[in-house]
Coordinates of C-alpha atoms and ligand atoms in Angstrom, one line a residue:
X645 CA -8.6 -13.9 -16.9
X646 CA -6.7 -11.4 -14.8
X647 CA -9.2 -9.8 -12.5
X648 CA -8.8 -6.6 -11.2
X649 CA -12.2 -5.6 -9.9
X650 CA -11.6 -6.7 -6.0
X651 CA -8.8 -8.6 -3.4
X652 CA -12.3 -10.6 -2.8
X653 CA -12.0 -12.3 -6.0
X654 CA -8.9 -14.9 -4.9
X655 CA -9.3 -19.0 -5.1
X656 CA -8.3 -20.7 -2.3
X657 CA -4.7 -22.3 -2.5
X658 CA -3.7 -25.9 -2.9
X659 CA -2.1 -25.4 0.9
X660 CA -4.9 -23.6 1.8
X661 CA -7.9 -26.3 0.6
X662 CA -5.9 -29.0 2.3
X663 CA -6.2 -27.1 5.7
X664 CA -9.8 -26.5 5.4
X665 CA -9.6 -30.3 4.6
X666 CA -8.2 -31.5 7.2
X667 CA -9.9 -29.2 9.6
X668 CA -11.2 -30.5 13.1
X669 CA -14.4 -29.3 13.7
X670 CA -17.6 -28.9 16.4
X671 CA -20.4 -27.0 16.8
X672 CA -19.5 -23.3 17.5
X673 CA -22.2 -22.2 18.3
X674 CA -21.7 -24.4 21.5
X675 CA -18.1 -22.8 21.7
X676 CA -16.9 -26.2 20.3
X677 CA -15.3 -26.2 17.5
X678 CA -11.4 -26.1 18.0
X679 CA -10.2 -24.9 14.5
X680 CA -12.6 -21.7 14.9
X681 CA -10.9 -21.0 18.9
X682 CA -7.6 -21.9 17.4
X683 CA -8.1 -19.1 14.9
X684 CA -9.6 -16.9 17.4
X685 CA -7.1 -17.1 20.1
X686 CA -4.3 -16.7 17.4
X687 CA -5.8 -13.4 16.1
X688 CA -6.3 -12.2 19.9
X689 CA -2.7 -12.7 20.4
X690 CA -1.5 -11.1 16.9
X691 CA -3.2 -8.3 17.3
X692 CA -3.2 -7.4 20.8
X693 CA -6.5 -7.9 22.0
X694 CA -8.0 -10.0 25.1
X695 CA -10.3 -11.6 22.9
X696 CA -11.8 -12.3 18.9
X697 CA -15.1 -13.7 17.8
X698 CA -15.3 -14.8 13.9
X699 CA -17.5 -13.6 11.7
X700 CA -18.7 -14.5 8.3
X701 CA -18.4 -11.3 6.6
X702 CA -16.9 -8.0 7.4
X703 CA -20.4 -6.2 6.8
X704 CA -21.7 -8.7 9.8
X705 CA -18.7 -8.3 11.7
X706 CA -18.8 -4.3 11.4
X707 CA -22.4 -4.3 12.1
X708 CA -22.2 -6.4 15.3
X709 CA -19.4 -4.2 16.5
X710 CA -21.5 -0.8 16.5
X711 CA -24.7 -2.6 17.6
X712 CA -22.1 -3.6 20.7
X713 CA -20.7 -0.3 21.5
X714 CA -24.3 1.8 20.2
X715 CA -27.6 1.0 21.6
X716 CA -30.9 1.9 19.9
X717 CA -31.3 5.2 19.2
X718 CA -27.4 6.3 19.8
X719 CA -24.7 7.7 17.2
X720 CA -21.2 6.8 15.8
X721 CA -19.5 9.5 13.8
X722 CA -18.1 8.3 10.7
X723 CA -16.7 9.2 7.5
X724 CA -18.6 9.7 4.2
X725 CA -16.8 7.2 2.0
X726 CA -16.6 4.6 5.7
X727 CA -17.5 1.3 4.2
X728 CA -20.1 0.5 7.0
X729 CA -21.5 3.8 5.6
X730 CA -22.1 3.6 2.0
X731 CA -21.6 0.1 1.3
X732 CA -23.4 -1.9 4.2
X733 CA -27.0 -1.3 2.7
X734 CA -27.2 1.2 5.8
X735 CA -27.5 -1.9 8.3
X736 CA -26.6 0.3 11.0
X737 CA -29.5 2.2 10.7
X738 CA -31.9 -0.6 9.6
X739 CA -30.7 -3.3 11.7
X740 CA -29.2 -1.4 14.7
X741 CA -31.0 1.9 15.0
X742 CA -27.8 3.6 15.4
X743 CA -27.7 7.3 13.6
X744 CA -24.8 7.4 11.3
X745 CA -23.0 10.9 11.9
X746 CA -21.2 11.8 8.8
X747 CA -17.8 13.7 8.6
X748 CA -16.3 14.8 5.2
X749 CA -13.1 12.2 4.8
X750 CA -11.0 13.8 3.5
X751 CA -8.6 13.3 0.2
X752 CA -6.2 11.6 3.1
X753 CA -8.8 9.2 3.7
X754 CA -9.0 11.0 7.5
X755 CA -11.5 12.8 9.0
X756 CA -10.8 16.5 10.8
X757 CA -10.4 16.1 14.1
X758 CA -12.0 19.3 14.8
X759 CA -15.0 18.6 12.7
X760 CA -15.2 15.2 14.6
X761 CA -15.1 16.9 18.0
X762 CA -17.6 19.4 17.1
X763 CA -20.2 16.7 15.8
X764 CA -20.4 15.1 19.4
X765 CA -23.7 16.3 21.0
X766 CA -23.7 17.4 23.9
X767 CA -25.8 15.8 26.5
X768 CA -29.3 17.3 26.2
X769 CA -32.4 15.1 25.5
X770 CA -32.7 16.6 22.2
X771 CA -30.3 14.8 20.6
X772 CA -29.2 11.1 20.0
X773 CA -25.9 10.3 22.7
X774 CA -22.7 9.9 20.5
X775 CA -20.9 6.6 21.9
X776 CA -18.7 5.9 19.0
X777 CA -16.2 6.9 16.6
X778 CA -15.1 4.5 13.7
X779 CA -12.4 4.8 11.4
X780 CA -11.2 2.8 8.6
X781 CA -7.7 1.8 7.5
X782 CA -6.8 1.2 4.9
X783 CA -9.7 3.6 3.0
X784 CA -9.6 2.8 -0.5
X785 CA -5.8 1.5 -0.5
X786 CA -4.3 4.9 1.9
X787 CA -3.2 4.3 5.3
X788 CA -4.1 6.3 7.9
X789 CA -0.9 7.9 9.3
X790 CA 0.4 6.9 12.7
X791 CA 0.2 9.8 14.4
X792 CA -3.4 11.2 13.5
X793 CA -4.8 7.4 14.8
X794 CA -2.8 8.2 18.0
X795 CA -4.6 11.6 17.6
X796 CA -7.9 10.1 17.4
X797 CA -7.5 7.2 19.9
X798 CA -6.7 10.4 22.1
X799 CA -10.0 12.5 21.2
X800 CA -11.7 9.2 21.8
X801 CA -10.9 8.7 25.0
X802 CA -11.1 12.4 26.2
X803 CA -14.4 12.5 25.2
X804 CA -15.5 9.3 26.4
X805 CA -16.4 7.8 23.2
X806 CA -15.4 4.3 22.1
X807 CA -13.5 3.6 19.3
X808 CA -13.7 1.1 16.8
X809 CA -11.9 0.4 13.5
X810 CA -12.7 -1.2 10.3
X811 CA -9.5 -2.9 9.3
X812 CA -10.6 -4.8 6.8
X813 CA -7.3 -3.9 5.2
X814 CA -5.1 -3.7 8.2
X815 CA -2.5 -6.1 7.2
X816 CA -2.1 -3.5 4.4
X817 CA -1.3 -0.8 6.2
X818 CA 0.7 -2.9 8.6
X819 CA 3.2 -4.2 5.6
X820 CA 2.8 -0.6 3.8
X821 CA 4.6 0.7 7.1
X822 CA 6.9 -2.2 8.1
X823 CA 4.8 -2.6 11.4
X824 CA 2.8 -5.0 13.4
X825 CA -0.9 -4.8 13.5
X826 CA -1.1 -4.9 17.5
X827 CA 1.0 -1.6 17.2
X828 CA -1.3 -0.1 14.6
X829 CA -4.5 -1.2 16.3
X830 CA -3.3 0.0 20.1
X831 CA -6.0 2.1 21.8
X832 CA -9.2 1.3 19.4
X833 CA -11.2 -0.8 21.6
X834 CA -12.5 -3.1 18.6
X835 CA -11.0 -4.2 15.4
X836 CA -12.6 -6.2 12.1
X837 CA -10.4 -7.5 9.8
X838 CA -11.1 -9.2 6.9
X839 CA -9.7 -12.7 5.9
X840 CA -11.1 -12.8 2.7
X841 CA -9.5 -9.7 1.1
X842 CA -5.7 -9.7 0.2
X843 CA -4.8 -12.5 2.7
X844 CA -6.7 -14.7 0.4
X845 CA -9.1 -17.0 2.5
X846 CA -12.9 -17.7 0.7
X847 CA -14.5 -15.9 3.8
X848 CA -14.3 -15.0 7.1
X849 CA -13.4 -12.1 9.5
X850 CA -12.3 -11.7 12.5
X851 CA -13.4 -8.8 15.6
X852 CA -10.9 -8.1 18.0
X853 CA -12.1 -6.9 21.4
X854 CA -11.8 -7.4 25.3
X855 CA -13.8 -10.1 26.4
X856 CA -17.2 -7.8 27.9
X857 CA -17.4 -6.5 24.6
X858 CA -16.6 -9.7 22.6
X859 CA -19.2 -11.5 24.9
X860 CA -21.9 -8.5 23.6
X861 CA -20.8 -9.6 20.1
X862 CA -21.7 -12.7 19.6
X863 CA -25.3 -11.6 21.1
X864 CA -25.1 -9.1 18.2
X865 CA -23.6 -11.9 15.9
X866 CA -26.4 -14.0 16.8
X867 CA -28.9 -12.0 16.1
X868 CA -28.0 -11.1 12.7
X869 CA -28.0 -15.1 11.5
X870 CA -23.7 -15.2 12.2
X871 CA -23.7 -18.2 14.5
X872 CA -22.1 -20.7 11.9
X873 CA -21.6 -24.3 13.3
X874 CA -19.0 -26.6 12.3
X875 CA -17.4 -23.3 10.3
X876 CA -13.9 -24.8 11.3
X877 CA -13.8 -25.6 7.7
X878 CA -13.4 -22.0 7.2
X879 CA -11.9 -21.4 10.2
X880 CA -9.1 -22.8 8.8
X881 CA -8.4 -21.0 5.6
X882 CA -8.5 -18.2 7.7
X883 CA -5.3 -19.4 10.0
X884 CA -4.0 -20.3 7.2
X885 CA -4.0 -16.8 6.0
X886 CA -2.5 -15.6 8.9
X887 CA 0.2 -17.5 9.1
X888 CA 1.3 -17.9 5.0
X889 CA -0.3 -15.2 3.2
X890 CA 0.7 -11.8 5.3
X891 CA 4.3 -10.9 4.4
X892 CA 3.3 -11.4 0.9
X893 CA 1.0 -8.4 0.4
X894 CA 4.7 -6.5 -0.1
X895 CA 3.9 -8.4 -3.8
X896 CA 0.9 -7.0 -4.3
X897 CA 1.6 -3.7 -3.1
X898 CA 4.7 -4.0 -5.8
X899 CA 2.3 -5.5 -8.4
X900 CA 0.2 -2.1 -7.9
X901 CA 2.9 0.2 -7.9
X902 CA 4.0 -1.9 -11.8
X903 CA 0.6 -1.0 -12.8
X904 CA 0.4 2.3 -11.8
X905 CA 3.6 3.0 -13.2
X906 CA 2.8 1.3 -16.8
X907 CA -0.8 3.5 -16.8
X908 CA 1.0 7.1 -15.8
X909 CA 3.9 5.8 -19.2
X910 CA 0.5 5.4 -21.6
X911 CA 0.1 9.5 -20.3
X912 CA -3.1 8.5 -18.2
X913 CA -3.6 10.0 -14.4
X914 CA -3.5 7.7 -11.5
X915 CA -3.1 7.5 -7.8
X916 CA -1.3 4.7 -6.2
X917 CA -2.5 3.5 -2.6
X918 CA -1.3 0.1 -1.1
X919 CA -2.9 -2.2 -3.7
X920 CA -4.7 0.1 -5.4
X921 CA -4.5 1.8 -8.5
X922 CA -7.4 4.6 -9.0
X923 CA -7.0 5.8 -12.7
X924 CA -8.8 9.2 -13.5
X925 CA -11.2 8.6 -16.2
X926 CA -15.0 9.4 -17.4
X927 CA -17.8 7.0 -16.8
X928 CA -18.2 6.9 -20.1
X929 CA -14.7 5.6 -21.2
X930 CA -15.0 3.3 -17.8
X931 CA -17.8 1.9 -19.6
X932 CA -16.2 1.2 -22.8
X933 CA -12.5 -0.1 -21.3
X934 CA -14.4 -2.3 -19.3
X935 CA -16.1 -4.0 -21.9
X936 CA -13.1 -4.2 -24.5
X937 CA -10.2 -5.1 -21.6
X938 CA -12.7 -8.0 -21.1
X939 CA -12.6 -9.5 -24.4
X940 CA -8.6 -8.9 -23.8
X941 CA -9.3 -11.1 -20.8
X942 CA -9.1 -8.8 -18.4
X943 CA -11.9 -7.6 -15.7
X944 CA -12.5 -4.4 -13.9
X945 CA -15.5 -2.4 -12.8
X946 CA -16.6 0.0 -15.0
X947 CA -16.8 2.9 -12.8
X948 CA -15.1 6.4 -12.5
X949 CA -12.4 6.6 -11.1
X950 CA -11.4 2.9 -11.8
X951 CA -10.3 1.2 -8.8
X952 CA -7.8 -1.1 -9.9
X953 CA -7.0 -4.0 -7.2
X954 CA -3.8 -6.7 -6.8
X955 CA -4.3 -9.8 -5.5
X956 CA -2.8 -13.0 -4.5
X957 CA -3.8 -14.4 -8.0
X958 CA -2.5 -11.5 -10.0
X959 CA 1.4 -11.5 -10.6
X960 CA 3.8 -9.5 -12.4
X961 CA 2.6 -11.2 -16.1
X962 CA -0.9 -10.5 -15.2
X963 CA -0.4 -6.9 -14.3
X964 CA 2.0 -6.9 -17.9
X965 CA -0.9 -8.8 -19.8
X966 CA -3.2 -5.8 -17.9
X967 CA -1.4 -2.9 -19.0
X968 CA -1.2 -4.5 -23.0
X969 CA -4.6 -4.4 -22.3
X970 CA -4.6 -0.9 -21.6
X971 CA -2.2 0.5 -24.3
X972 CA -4.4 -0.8 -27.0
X973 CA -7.4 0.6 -25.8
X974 CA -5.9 4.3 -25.6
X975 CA -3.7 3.6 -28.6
X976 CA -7.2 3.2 -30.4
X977 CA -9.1 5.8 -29.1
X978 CA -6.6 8.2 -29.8
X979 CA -6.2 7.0 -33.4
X980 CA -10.2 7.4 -33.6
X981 CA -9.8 11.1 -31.3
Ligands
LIG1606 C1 -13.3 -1.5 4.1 C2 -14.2 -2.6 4.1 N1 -14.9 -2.9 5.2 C3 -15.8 -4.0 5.2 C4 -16.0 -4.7 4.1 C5 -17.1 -5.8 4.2 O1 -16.6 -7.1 4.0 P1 -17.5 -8.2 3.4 O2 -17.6 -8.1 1.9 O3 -16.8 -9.5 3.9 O4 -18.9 -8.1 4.0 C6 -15.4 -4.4 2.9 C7 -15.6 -5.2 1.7 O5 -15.2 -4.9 0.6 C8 -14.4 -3.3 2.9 O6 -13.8 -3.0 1.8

């Protein structure tokens, strides 16, 4: 099958299995086990940050962030389409008691700055204080551009608000951009990023903080069910990411831009962001091409638009296999139109 429905849906690699394999483990919920502070102390260092907890998930990792900087009954301004928004079965609000302040994104992926300054509330005991902003990058595949995260970090700090960012795609961005993550993370005081997308690992995620706030973390992280204990086993797919699988997301960027390319030849409309392909369609036809590219042995999500996704287990005769896949579908329904 080629499956194009998520970067979530990659096996772990031969060299990948071994490491988890051959993993030294402890208990880390004692702070013991040396695989999972070996992982931690290497993401610290890659991306610029005093110190890094590891998570389970990016939902958990997210969560424990905000419930860090936020306590009950406080606010983080975030963007309507921000994953911790719609797609974290509003755990902020359930779990955290933190009020979600909603921005527009916007078709950029950013948020108005203005509109983000204007949503702060002042302090007056009417309203809930606004401690955080959070922004997400990549957002659906687009990078957030250089300066407006400067801008942001900057409107962050003017206004006294911390800033956290959901880069569960960050090594996206980073390669879309020819930069280091440390340079595109410098001035948000917490980072997640997910091991388990693109760089290929079965699960994990790390938080990137300074200690104070790492330390209030795995409280959070505790609290929520997170403290794993001999998780060096998956500690260890996800150094393994770091170091092998980074560089490589050029190919799936590449792969996405082949795709695209092929799906704008058979006349269709698409947008191409990192490694994602978003192809303008009805729900209906989603519907329908989802269920015959399957029996072509091809998955995807039948929803509008179709989010198309490149992987470490898709290559260049996948994405060619894809697009056949494709072609006869549209061939057909235009013979039937
Ligand atoms: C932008 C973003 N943030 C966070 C997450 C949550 O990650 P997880 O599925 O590991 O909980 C996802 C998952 O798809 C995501 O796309």
């Amino acid at each position: 099958m080629v499956d194009l429905r998520s970067d979530t849906v990659t096996r772990p690699s031969a060299g990948m299995r071994k490491a988890m394999h051959d993993a030294e483990v402890g208990d880390d919920v004692f702070g013991d086990d040396p695989t999972v502070n070996r992982l931690q102390e290497h993401a610290a260092a890659l991306f610029g940050f005093e110190a890094a907890l590891f998570f389970p998930t990016g939902t958990q990792s997210n969560l424990a962030a905000l419930m860090s900087h936020c306590q009950r009954g406080e606010e983080v301004i975030l963007g309507s389409e921000a994953h911790s928004y719609r797609y974290e079965a509003g755990g902020l609000a359930v779990l955290g008691s933190i009020q979600p302040q909603v921005v527009p994104n916007r078709p950029d992926g950013t948020l108005g700055l203005a509109e983000v300054e204007s949503a702060i509330k002042p302090d007056d005991p009417h309203f809930p204080r606004t401690r955080l902003l959070a922004l997400e990058n990549t957002i659906t595949g687009r990078v957030l551009p250089r300066k407006y995260l400067a801008d942001a970090v900057d409107l962050a700090k003017r206004k006294k608000l911390a800033i956290h960012l959901d880069g569960a795609r960050i090594f996206n961005a980073a390669i879309a951009q020819d930069m280091k993550v440390k340079d595109l993370c410098a001035g948000f005081d917490s980072v997640s990023s997910c091991l388990s997308k693109g760089l290929g690992a079965p699960a994990g995620t790390v938080l990137l903080g300074n200690q104070k706030f790492i330390g209030e973390a795995r409280r959070a992280r505790k609290i929520l069910g997170g403290g794993m204990r001999q998780a060096g086993v998956i500690a260890a797919a996800g150094l393994y990411a770091l170091q092998n699988n980074v560089a490589r997301l050029r190919e799936d960027h590449d792969n996405a831009a082949r795709l695209a390319k092929g799906l704008r030849e058979l006349g269709l409309e698409v947008q191409l962001n990192t490694n994602m392909v978003l192809l303008k369609i009805s729900a209906a036809t989603a519907v329908s091409l989802a269920a015959q590219l399957q029996r072509a042995g091809v998955l995807v999500l039948p929803r509008a638009p179709m989010r198309l996704v490149t992987h470490l287990d898709v290559d260049t005769a996948a994405i060619d296999r894809a697009l056949a896949g494709f072609q006869a579908f549209f061939a057909r329904s235009a013979q039937l139109g």
